[in-house]
Amino acid sequence: MHTQPFVIIPWQNDFISGLMERVLADTNSNPGDALIIFPHSRPRKYLSDKLRFNEALPKPFLMPQIFQVSDIFQMLRSELEATPPHVIEVLDRVGLLMECIQDINKKDTFTSGPLQSLPLNDPQRFFPWGMRLNSLLEDFFNQNQTPEDYYHMEGQVVPFAAILLGQLGRIHDAYTGKLESRGWTTPGYDAFRVLQLLKESSKPVMSLSHKKIYIAGSYGLTGVEKELFRILHTEYGATIMLHSDAGLTTGGQTHWACREHRKWIKEWAVSTELCETPQEREQDLQLYEGFDLHSQLDAMEQQLLQQESIGDTAVVLPDTGLMMPVLHHLPRKDVNISMGYPLWRSNLFQLLEVVLHLQENKRADGYYWKDIISLIRHPYIKMLTIGEERPFGVTLHNMEKELRRGKSYTTPFTIPFTHDENANASEEEMQELLHRVLSFAITAWEEMSTPAQLANTLADLCTVLLEHGGNLWERFPIDAESMYRIMRKVIPSLRECSLAHEEFSQGVLFTILREIIRGERVPFEADPLTGLQVLGMLESRLLHFKNVYVLDATENKLPGLPGNDPLLPDSLRSMLGLPDARHRESVAAYNFYRLIHGATNVHVLYQTGSERSGIFEEKHIRSRFVEELLWKEECRQGKLLEAGDAPLHGISYPVATIKKEDHVIHRTANINSMIETFLTKPVSPSALNTYLNCPMQFYLERIGNLRPVDEVNEAEDFAAIGDLFHKVLEKFFTGYLHKETEFSKLDPEPLQRMFVQMLHESNIKEEVPYDSFVMLETAGKERLSRFLKNQPRAKIDSLEKRLIKTISVDGKERSIAGIADRIDIRDNTRVILDYKTGSIHKPDNGLWQDEFLMAQIRTWDGGVEDPLDQLADKIVNLQLPAYLYMMHNPKLTSTCDAGWVELKKDGKEHLFFEKINDELHDDIITEHIPLILQFMLRHIEKSPVIRPRKGRHCQWCTCTAGCSV
Ligand code: SF4
């Protein structure tokens, strides 16, 4: 029984150098006698290089055996067991757990055991719980613990979880029994078993004997690690070397982040020995507060450019997702990356997500157009090759154009194929390949029902991408490595697991695929170890750098948020002896402070403020670890620091306001001629309205023919809805033409029925979202009923009647034409009605008495004193005045009126002459309206410039880009 003291290398010093010196001293410069166990694989290369380049070490020499902890378990297993069990993948574990629970349930049939209430024969409902149960049992194995049945969890977890926890001990026993009987194991159970075998073994393990063992740099041990180390320490004389606060040896105050070390030393009641004196160094700490990731990256880039050399420098990322943006901001490209890049962040997974979304958003009438566009825009599809050529650019571009012009739900297979004339590949070859790829990406995913079928479909898609990817896979190693992981890990685990031929719904199959991919990482190993290193936080453990950059040091990444596990929430984990968020915080803190203490120049960058707005607002705050560094600095300076007080830098950039001026078009001979052509044809009231509201919009739309891009309509199609109401009312009133009718007394039901029938026959159903369609049906019926109730007694004279009339403007004959929705005869008055599904804007009654304005519009002839704006302020809509002008016939004795019918609300009429006396009525019809219409036509013809007129109407304008410079 050995009781070696723990050896402490101060965390200011380089751990790998200290370890090497210790090993050489203990082995009399024969490092081959040593066996070193690190918590992970990275330090192995650093130690080997240090030994290799150690000039004081006589050559040749034997390298020590260097393992990471998981390798030690494997090594022991191969020595302690003649036929080691087979490690099974996660899907097999879930399948086995379901089998165990079904067996327990069968045994409990007569006693109505609690598991009977679970959907045990429904793999779909069980699967997500199976995944959680698997990781909970792995946790117990890793902690060297055997779970019991945990009763009375109701109220703390959901009922499903409470039942599983109440039977956890039995499930565990059945599960381990089945693993043993089948010769299977899991990563956690394997470590647990090896430990039991080691304890039971009466003989010493040969590979550990006669070796000087070092357990180097561990922190926050799992239960099995702690027990293994205890055996190695007491029975094989292993030296435990910690990289920690030197205060642990003196009994003085130690940094709180080393609490796991302190606990370990106290638990084992061992003494400590300080291996080296802590190095004193002047540390330069700089903190940078950015407003987003890019501002941090920019600040990092600036600092790196100022460094004399980028040697001995590490850029440390708490989130591996930062790797790609960081690589784009590094001033030099010869960097070394050490981290596991998550497969789910790869381009390949993004393509798979599009493929899954296509199926998830599919409807009976096709695939969602945006999903199809995402698919054909994906670089892997765009870059498909035939021979050496990538011929699909034009074809896919045209396909996208067609999709944008089509329906919301459609299929890409019916879009006509366009062949690029410049392509060398033949049309047949291209059609065949495109059809094959689209089938493998879309239709092949429709019918699958088992993991094995999912694997085959995925394999077909990957194969065609590999065969027709050209040099893509050589040029982009991350993509190639991701493809390799899918082909070599994901597909086999789907195809060969015990659930491979179980039937699952599409939703569960996709969840299985996503879960497996989420667990995969693409490993990057830096080599050589010089120059700038880009590392994950975990990969930086035990390493030492002079210059350290920590990016995105926010609270949600350092230490990170507790996971949300409905089976065993974080708050209950410590009660069952499992590590919880506090433990994870200790580990994150230790990794962070250890790295910082060893560096001379430290740059910590983080983001503050919100990333997104609205209900999903995510506020970033600096990590509590950064807060501590800042607090120490504030104590040192004796004041609270604001961004801008060194060493706390606020990253900001001078922002100049973007000045936008109105775009004014000076008319040319060409423009004049186009306008004259326009005026020779009948001008509609709506064209006059557009001009009145904004001459620029009129010019761009009506003269320049500028139209919005023809795209699938995703929101309510107001134009189509308005059109439908017009058609319904025209059809309904046709039966009442020329008959005096009391419309308010009519039963609204036939009108409503007609509306519903025409609505269902229209294209609106396919074009608007379903909820909008249902709302439109309900609201439309109600509004038509109210409309009918508000209709007066009248005789309908005509429906959808085209009106046209000439008007003389400065000696030229112009004409105005439009279609009146309905013309009634009420007593001796002809009333023109216009149905409005939008808002109604009545003119300002003061307009008709404004003699000054009337004089201005009478005399304006292209001069600077332009009354157009004043007129536009007083009257927004010239439709009814134009109809009144066209209807007025001085030879008839009947009078005229006009009105808007407000279908948007209660269907009430708003008559033009409602509050106007008879005398003014005549003046308006015979003088003011013709004057205004003449002015408008003159203005269109003679205005020397075309100006925008900004206002509320700009919200609905499609020419916004054309009116400012
Ligand atoms: S955005 Fe406004 S100002 Fe510009 S063209 Fe349209 S309506 Fe006129």
PDB file of C-alpha atoms in Angstrom, residues 102-334:
ATOM      1  CA  GLN A 102     -41.438  -4.985 -21.642  1.00  0.00           C
ATOM      2  CA  ASP A 103     -40.040  -8.041 -19.773  1.00  0.00           C
ATOM      3  CA  ILE A 104     -40.507  -6.396 -16.383  1.00  0.00           C
ATOM      4  CA  ASN A 105     -43.993  -5.439 -17.383  1.00  0.00           C
ATOM      5  CA  LYS A 106     -44.851  -8.997 -18.361  1.00  0.00           C
ATOM      6  CA  LYS A 107     -43.710 -10.223 -14.958  1.00  0.00           C
ATOM      7  CA  ASP A 108     -45.919  -7.612 -13.300  1.00  0.00           C
ATOM      8  CA  THR A 109     -49.028  -8.442 -15.329  1.00  0.00           C
ATOM      9  CA  PHE A 110     -50.899  -9.923 -12.381  1.00  0.00           C
ATOM     10  CA  THR A 111     -49.943  -7.213  -9.976  1.00  0.00           C
ATOM     11  CA  SER A 112     -50.675  -4.356 -12.415  1.00  0.00           C
ATOM     12  CA  GLY A 113     -47.155  -2.982 -12.082  1.00  0.00           C
ATOM     13  CA  PRO A 114     -46.605   0.726 -12.654  1.00  0.00           C
ATOM     14  CA  LEU A 115     -44.931   0.229 -16.048  1.00  0.00           C
ATOM     15  CA  GLN A 116     -48.228  -1.005 -17.459  1.00  0.00           C
ATOM     16  CA  SER A 117     -49.409   2.535 -17.905  1.00  0.00           C
ATOM     17  CA  LEU A 118     -46.536   3.282 -20.305  1.00  0.00           C
ATOM     18  CA  PRO A 119     -46.903   2.881 -24.094  1.00  0.00           C
ATOM     19  CA  LEU A 120     -44.397   0.040 -24.167  1.00  0.00           C
ATOM     20  CA  ASN A 121     -45.516  -1.412 -27.439  1.00  0.00           C
ATOM     21  CA  ASP A 122     -45.279   1.911 -29.157  1.00  0.00           C
ATOM     22  CA  PRO A 123     -41.611   2.481 -30.050  1.00  0.00           C
ATOM     23  CA  GLN A 124     -42.431   5.958 -31.286  1.00  0.00           C
ATOM     24  CA  ARG A 125     -43.518   7.199 -27.909  1.00  0.00           C
ATOM     25  CA  PHE A 126     -40.890   5.220 -26.089  1.00  0.00           C
ATOM     26  CA  PHE A 127     -37.942   6.307 -28.246  1.00  0.00           C
ATOM     27  CA  PRO A 128     -37.283   9.787 -26.797  1.00  0.00           C
ATOM     28  CA  TRP A 129     -37.558   8.381 -23.267  1.00  0.00           C
ATOM     29  CA  GLY A 130     -35.312   5.489 -24.253  1.00  0.00           C
ATOM     30  CA  MET A 131     -32.626   7.947 -25.319  1.00  0.00           C
ATOM     31  CA  ARG A 132     -32.848   9.755 -21.976  1.00  0.00           C
ATOM     32  CA  LEU A 133     -32.887   6.506 -20.013  1.00  0.00           C
ATOM     33  CA  ASN A 134     -29.787   5.341 -21.853  1.00  0.00           C
ATOM     34  CA  SER A 135     -27.848   8.472 -20.989  1.00  0.00           C
ATOM     35  CA  LEU A 136     -29.023   8.348 -17.360  1.00  0.00           C
ATOM     36  CA  LEU A 137     -27.805   4.759 -16.984  1.00  0.00           C
ATOM     37  CA  GLU A 138     -24.513   5.696 -18.662  1.00  0.00           C
ATOM     38  CA  ASP A 139     -24.166   8.436 -16.038  1.00  0.00           C
ATOM     39  CA  PHE A 140     -24.687   5.919 -13.241  1.00  0.00           C
ATOM     40  CA  PHE A 141     -22.109   3.540 -14.728  1.00  0.00           C
ATOM     41  CA  ASN A 142     -19.595   6.351 -15.119  1.00  0.00           C
ATOM     42  CA  GLN A 143     -20.155   7.426 -11.538  1.00  0.00           C
ATOM     43  CA  ASN A 144     -19.563   3.845 -10.396  1.00  0.00           C
ATOM     44  CA  GLN A 145     -23.043   3.772  -8.909  1.00  0.00           C
ATOM     45  CA  THR A 146     -25.890   1.318  -9.051  1.00  0.00           C
ATOM     46  CA  PRO A 147     -29.269   3.030  -9.214  1.00  0.00           C
ATOM     47  CA  GLU A 148     -32.229   2.042  -7.063  1.00  0.00           C
ATOM     48  CA  ASP A 149     -35.941   2.417  -7.605  1.00  0.00           C
ATOM     49  CA  TYR A 150     -36.615   6.073  -6.827  1.00  0.00           C
ATOM     50  CA  TYR A 151     -40.176   6.411  -5.613  1.00  0.00           C
ATOM     51  CA  HIS A 152     -42.373   9.456  -5.018  1.00  0.00           C
ATOM     52  CA  MET A 153     -40.964  11.532  -7.854  1.00  0.00           C
ATOM     53  CA  GLU A 154     -44.471  12.585  -8.944  1.00  0.00           C
ATOM     54  CA  GLY A 155     -44.813  16.337  -8.892  1.00  0.00           C
ATOM     55  CA  GLN A 156     -41.098  16.810  -9.491  1.00  0.00           C
ATOM     56  CA  VAL A 157     -41.003  15.196 -12.913  1.00  0.00           C
ATOM     57  CA  VAL A 158     -43.651  14.389 -15.539  1.00  0.00           C
ATOM     58  CA  PRO A 159     -45.677  11.178 -14.893  1.00  0.00           C
ATOM     59  CA  PHE A 160     -43.835   9.140 -17.570  1.00  0.00           C
ATOM     60  CA  ALA A 161     -40.486  10.003 -15.962  1.00  0.00           C
ATOM     61  CA  ALA A 162     -41.811   9.330 -12.434  1.00  0.00           C
ATOM     62  CA  ILE A 163     -42.817   5.777 -13.443  1.00  0.00           C
ATOM     63  CA  LEU A 164     -39.427   5.084 -15.049  1.00  0.00           C
ATOM     64  CA  LEU A 165     -37.537   6.449 -12.017  1.00  0.00           C
ATOM     65  CA  GLY A 166     -39.732   4.363  -9.709  1.00  0.00           C
ATOM     66  CA  GLN A 167     -38.481   1.238 -11.517  1.00  0.00           C
ATOM     67  CA  LEU A 168     -34.955   2.416 -12.310  1.00  0.00           C
ATOM     68  CA  GLY A 169     -33.198  -0.170 -10.134  1.00  0.00           C
ATOM     69  CA  ARG A 170     -35.122  -3.028 -11.753  1.00  0.00           C
ATOM     70  CA  ILE A 171     -34.532  -1.636 -15.223  1.00  0.00           C
ATOM     71  CA  HIS A 172     -30.834  -1.338 -14.481  1.00  0.00           C
ATOM     72  CA  ASP A 173     -30.616  -4.935 -13.258  1.00  0.00           C
ATOM     73  CA  ALA A 174     -32.507  -6.293 -16.254  1.00  0.00           C
ATOM     74  CA  TYR A 175     -30.412  -4.166 -18.629  1.00  0.00           C
ATOM     75  CA  THR A 176     -27.029  -5.205 -17.240  1.00  0.00           C
ATOM     76  CA  GLY A 177     -28.256  -8.834 -17.140  1.00  0.00           C
ATOM     77  CA  LYS A 178     -29.115  -8.732 -20.827  1.00  0.00           C
ATOM     78  CA  LEU A 179     -25.855  -6.976 -21.709  1.00  0.00           C
ATOM     79  CA  GLU A 180     -23.901  -9.707 -19.917  1.00  0.00           C
ATOM     80  CA  SER A 181     -25.885 -12.591 -21.378  1.00  0.00           C
ATOM     81  CA  ARG A 182     -25.461 -11.286 -24.931  1.00  0.00           C
ATOM     82  CA  GLY A 183     -21.795 -10.420 -24.581  1.00  0.00           C
ATOM     83  CA  TRP A 184     -22.544  -6.736 -25.113  1.00  0.00           C
ATOM     84  CA  THR A 185     -21.436  -3.628 -23.336  1.00  0.00           C
ATOM     85  CA  THR A 186     -21.765   0.143 -23.516  1.00  0.00           C
ATOM     86  CA  PRO A 187     -18.997   2.747 -23.074  1.00  0.00           C
ATOM     87  CA  GLY A 188     -20.130   3.549 -19.495  1.00  0.00           C
ATOM     88  CA  TYR A 189     -20.827  -0.049 -18.498  1.00  0.00           C
ATOM     89  CA  ASP A 190     -17.493  -1.136 -19.893  1.00  0.00           C
ATOM     90  CA  ALA A 191     -15.597   1.218 -17.578  1.00  0.00           C
ATOM     91  CA  PHE A 192     -17.777   0.083 -14.671  1.00  0.00           C
ATOM     92  CA  ARG A 193     -17.143  -3.626 -15.433  1.00  0.00           C
ATOM     93  CA  VAL A 194     -13.400  -3.202 -15.929  1.00  0.00           C
ATOM     94  CA  LEU A 195     -13.193  -1.599 -12.544  1.00  0.00           C
ATOM     95  CA  GLN A 196     -15.033  -4.533 -10.937  1.00  0.00           C
ATOM     96  CA  LEU A 197     -12.713  -6.991 -12.733  1.00  0.00           C
ATOM     97  CA  LEU A 198      -9.680  -5.059 -11.560  1.00  0.00           C
ATOM     98  CA  LYS A 199     -10.906  -5.134  -7.969  1.00  0.00           C
ATOM     99  CA  GLU A 200     -11.649  -8.837  -8.128  1.00  0.00           C
ATOM    100  CA  SER A 201      -8.378  -9.781  -9.826  1.00  0.00           C
ATOM    101  CA  SER A 202      -6.007 -11.499  -7.450  1.00  0.00           C
ATOM    102  CA  LYS A 203      -3.016 -11.059  -9.761  1.00  0.00           C
ATOM    103  CA  PRO A 204      -1.374  -7.711 -10.489  1.00  0.00           C
ATOM    104  CA  VAL A 205      -1.967  -6.377 -13.990  1.00  0.00           C
ATOM    105  CA  MET A 206       1.145  -7.040 -16.012  1.00  0.00           C
ATOM    106  CA  SER A 207       0.983  -3.909 -18.134  1.00  0.00           C
ATOM    107  CA  LEU A 208       0.904  -1.763 -14.988  1.00  0.00           C
ATOM    108  CA  SER A 209       3.598  -3.588 -13.089  1.00  0.00           C
ATOM    109  CA  HIS A 210       7.185  -2.417 -13.251  1.00  0.00           C
ATOM    110  CA  LYS A 211       6.069   0.919 -14.569  1.00  0.00           C
ATOM    111  CA  LYS A 212       6.368   4.296 -12.962  1.00  0.00           C
ATOM    112  CA  ILE A 213       2.772   5.472 -13.303  1.00  0.00           C
ATOM    113  CA  TYR A 214       1.731   9.114 -13.451  1.00  0.00           C
ATOM    114  CA  ILE A 215      -1.862  10.267 -13.343  1.00  0.00           C
ATOM    115  CA  ALA A 216      -1.376  13.683 -14.828  1.00  0.00           C
ATOM    116  CA  GLY A 217      -3.582  16.751 -14.792  1.00  0.00           C
ATOM    117  CA  SER A 218      -6.964  15.340 -13.821  1.00  0.00           C
ATOM    118  CA  TYR A 219      -9.790  17.441 -12.437  1.00  0.00           C
ATOM    119  CA  GLY A 220     -13.444  16.745 -11.662  1.00  0.00           C
ATOM    120  CA  LEU A 221     -13.210  12.964 -11.843  1.00  0.00           C
ATOM    121  CA  THR A 222     -16.050  10.588 -12.584  1.00  0.00           C
ATOM    122  CA  GLY A 223     -16.723   7.835 -10.033  1.00  0.00           C
ATOM    123  CA  VAL A 224     -14.998   5.121 -12.072  1.00  0.00           C
ATOM    124  CA  GLU A 225     -11.953   7.322 -12.709  1.00  0.00           C
ATOM    125  CA  LYS A 226     -11.607   8.118  -9.039  1.00  0.00           C
ATOM    126  CA  GLU A 227     -11.806   4.460  -8.057  1.00  0.00           C
ATOM    127  CA  LEU A 228      -9.363   3.396 -10.782  1.00  0.00           C
ATOM    128  CA  PHE A 229      -6.898   6.097  -9.714  1.00  0.00           C
ATOM    129  CA  ARG A 230      -7.247   5.048  -6.101  1.00  0.00           C
ATOM    130  CA  ILE A 231      -6.242   1.486  -7.025  1.00  0.00           C
ATOM    131  CA  LEU A 232      -3.377   2.692  -9.210  1.00  0.00           C
ATOM    132  CA  HIS A 233      -2.235   5.068  -6.480  1.00  0.00           C
ATOM    133  CA  THR A 234      -2.372   2.655  -3.554  1.00  0.00           C
ATOM    134  CA  GLU A 235      -1.519  -0.635  -5.262  1.00  0.00           C
ATOM    135  CA  TYR A 236       0.731   0.395  -8.125  1.00  0.00           C
ATOM    136  CA  GLY A 237       2.353   3.447  -6.564  1.00  0.00           C
ATOM    137  CA  ALA A 238       1.000   5.882  -9.172  1.00  0.00           C
ATOM    138  CA  THR A 239       2.008   9.498  -8.696  1.00  0.00           C
ATOM    139  CA  ILE A 240      -0.879  11.905  -8.967  1.00  0.00           C
ATOM    140  CA  MET A 241       0.214  15.180 -10.497  1.00  0.00           C
ATOM    141  CA  LEU A 242      -2.117  18.126 -10.404  1.00  0.00           C
ATOM    142  CA  HIS A 243      -1.938  21.425 -12.218  1.00  0.00           C
ATOM    143  CA  SER A 244      -3.387  23.648  -9.586  1.00  0.00           C
ATOM    144  CA  ASP A 245      -3.142  26.513  -7.169  1.00  0.00           C
ATOM    145  CA  ALA A 246       0.115  26.263  -5.189  1.00  0.00           C
ATOM    146  CA  GLY A 247      -1.919  27.236  -2.117  1.00  0.00           C
ATOM    147  CA  LEU A 248      -3.059  23.599  -1.909  1.00  0.00           C
ATOM    148  CA  THR A 249       0.364  22.641  -0.555  1.00  0.00           C
ATOM    149  CA  THR A 250       0.690  25.445   1.932  1.00  0.00           C
ATOM    150  CA  GLY A 251      -2.797  25.157   3.321  1.00  0.00           C
ATOM    151  CA  GLY A 252      -3.300  28.843   2.517  1.00  0.00           C
ATOM    152  CA  GLN A 253      -6.117  30.336   0.511  1.00  0.00           C
ATOM    153  CA  THR A 254      -6.682  28.619  -2.795  1.00  0.00           C
ATOM    154  CA  HIS A 255      -8.661  29.759  -5.799  1.00  0.00           C
ATOM    155  CA  TRP A 256     -12.249  28.517  -5.639  1.00  0.00           C
ATOM    156  CA  ALA A 257     -11.950  26.952  -9.083  1.00  0.00           C
ATOM    157  CA  CYS A 258      -9.570  24.352  -7.583  1.00  0.00           C
ATOM    158  CA  ARG A 259     -12.219  23.099  -5.157  1.00  0.00           C
ATOM    159  CA  GLU A 260     -12.417  19.648  -6.797  1.00  0.00           C
ATOM    160  CA  HIS A 261      -8.692  19.194  -6.174  1.00  0.00           C
ATOM    161  CA  ARG A 262      -9.062  20.276  -2.566  1.00  0.00           C
ATOM    162  CA  LYS A 263     -11.979  17.897  -2.100  1.00  0.00           C
ATOM    163  CA  TRP A 264      -9.990  15.016  -3.600  1.00  0.00           C
ATOM    164  CA  ILE A 265      -6.975  15.617  -1.391  1.00  0.00           C
ATOM    165  CA  LYS A 266      -9.203  15.835   1.671  1.00  0.00           C
ATOM    166  CA  GLU A 267     -11.161  12.716   0.762  1.00  0.00           C
ATOM    167  CA  TRP A 268      -8.041  10.601   0.350  1.00  0.00           C
ATOM    168  CA  ALA A 269      -6.312  12.293   3.267  1.00  0.00           C
ATOM    169  CA  VAL A 270      -3.013  12.504   1.398  1.00  0.00           C
ATOM    170  CA  SER A 271      -0.224  14.996   1.730  1.00  0.00           C
ATOM    171  CA  THR A 272       0.869  17.320  -1.086  1.00  0.00           C
ATOM    172  CA  GLU A 273       4.190  18.313  -2.494  1.00  0.00           C
ATOM    173  CA  LEU A 274       4.919  21.465  -4.472  1.00  0.00           C
ATOM    174  CA  CYS A 275       7.012  20.478  -7.452  1.00  0.00           C
ATOM    175  CA  GLU A 276       8.091  23.925  -8.626  1.00  0.00           C
ATOM    176  CA  THR A 277       7.969  27.505  -7.436  1.00  0.00           C
ATOM    177  CA  PRO A 278       5.134  29.467  -9.034  1.00  0.00           C
ATOM    178  CA  GLN A 279       6.480  31.669 -11.821  1.00  0.00           C
ATOM    179  CA  GLU A 280       6.002  35.358 -11.176  1.00  0.00           C
ATOM    180  CA  ARG A 281       4.950  37.228 -14.277  1.00  0.00           C
ATOM    181  CA  GLU A 282       3.445  40.575 -15.131  1.00  0.00           C
ATOM    182  CA  GLN A 283       0.162  39.666 -16.730  1.00  0.00           C
ATOM    183  CA  ASP A 284      -1.551  41.902 -19.257  1.00  0.00           C
ATOM    184  CA  LEU A 285      -5.296  41.311 -19.164  1.00  0.00           C
ATOM    185  CA  GLN A 286      -7.553  43.026 -21.698  1.00  0.00           C
ATOM    186  CA  LEU A 287     -11.329  42.676 -21.854  1.00  0.00           C
ATOM    187  CA  TYR A 288     -13.317  43.505 -24.988  1.00  0.00           C
ATOM    188  CA  GLU A 289     -17.029  44.085 -24.960  1.00  0.00           C
ATOM    189  CA  GLY A 290     -18.517  43.561 -28.435  1.00  0.00           C
ATOM    190  CA  PHE A 291     -22.057  43.954 -29.703  1.00  0.00           C
ATOM    191  CA  ASP A 292     -21.972  40.775 -31.754  1.00  0.00           C
ATOM    192  CA  LEU A 293     -19.645  37.994 -32.806  1.00  0.00           C
ATOM    193  CA  HIS A 294     -18.205  39.909 -35.736  1.00  0.00           C
ATOM    194  CA  SER A 295     -17.173  42.862 -33.600  1.00  0.00           C
ATOM    195  CA  GLN A 296     -15.299  40.431 -31.337  1.00  0.00           C
ATOM    196  CA  LEU A 297     -13.644  38.788 -34.301  1.00  0.00           C
ATOM    197  CA  ASP A 298     -12.613  42.143 -35.684  1.00  0.00           C
ATOM    198  CA  ALA A 299     -11.068  43.163 -32.345  1.00  0.00           C
ATOM    199  CA  MET A 300      -9.238  39.823 -32.153  1.00  0.00           C
ATOM    200  CA  GLU A 301      -7.911  40.254 -35.690  1.00  0.00           C
ATOM    201  CA  GLN A 302      -6.622  43.752 -34.899  1.00  0.00           C
ATOM    202  CA  GLN A 303      -4.826  42.503 -31.795  1.00  0.00           C
ATOM    203  CA  LEU A 304      -3.298  39.557 -33.625  1.00  0.00           C
ATOM    204  CA  LEU A 305      -2.002  41.887 -36.335  1.00  0.00           C
ATOM    205  CA  GLN A 306      -0.276  43.968 -33.666  1.00  0.00           C
ATOM    206  CA  GLN A 307       1.492  40.945 -32.179  1.00  0.00           C
ATOM    207  CA  GLU A 308       5.118  40.610 -33.259  1.00  0.00           C
ATOM    208  CA  SER A 309       4.704  36.896 -33.796  1.00  0.00           C
ATOM    209  CA  ILE A 310       1.724  34.587 -33.686  1.00  0.00           C
ATOM    210  CA  GLY A 311       3.823  31.793 -32.151  1.00  0.00           C
ATOM    211  CA  ASP A 312       2.807  30.526 -28.711  1.00  0.00           C
ATOM    212  CA  THR A 313      -0.683  31.907 -29.228  1.00  0.00           C
ATOM    213  CA  ALA A 314      -4.020  30.194 -28.694  1.00  0.00           C
ATOM    214  CA  VAL A 315      -7.477  31.255 -29.779  1.00  0.00           C
ATOM    215  CA  VAL A 316      -9.797  29.376 -27.457  1.00  0.00           C
ATOM    216  CA  LEU A 317     -13.447  28.835 -28.338  1.00  0.00           C
ATOM    217  CA  PRO A 318     -15.995  27.887 -25.677  1.00  0.00           C
ATOM    218  CA  ASP A 319     -18.366  27.016 -28.527  1.00  0.00           C
ATOM    219  CA  THR A 320     -17.095  24.898 -31.406  1.00  0.00           C
ATOM    220  CA  GLY A 321     -19.627  26.534 -33.702  1.00  0.00           C
ATOM    221  CA  LEU A 322     -17.346  29.588 -33.731  1.00  0.00           C
ATOM    222  CA  MET A 323     -14.644  27.745 -35.637  1.00  0.00           C
ATOM    223  CA  MET A 324     -15.646  28.761 -39.166  1.00  0.00           C
ATOM    224  CA  PRO A 325     -16.112  32.493 -38.500  1.00  0.00           C
ATOM    225  CA  VAL A 326     -12.836  32.549 -36.535  1.00  0.00           C
ATOM    226  CA  LEU A 327     -10.913  30.924 -39.374  1.00  0.00           C
ATOM    227  CA  HIS A 328     -12.145  33.663 -41.696  1.00  0.00           C
ATOM    228  CA  HIS A 329     -10.804  36.376 -39.397  1.00  0.00           C
ATOM    229  CA  LEU A 330      -7.356  35.044 -38.692  1.00  0.00           C
ATOM    230  CA  PRO A 331      -4.683  37.158 -40.370  1.00  0.00           C
ATOM    231  CA  ARG A 332      -2.706  34.062 -41.373  1.00  0.00           C
ATOM    232  CA  LYS A 333      -4.086  30.890 -42.741  1.00  0.00           C
ATOM    233  CA  ASP A 334      -1.369  28.493 -41.462  1.00  0.00           C
TER     234      ASP A 334
END
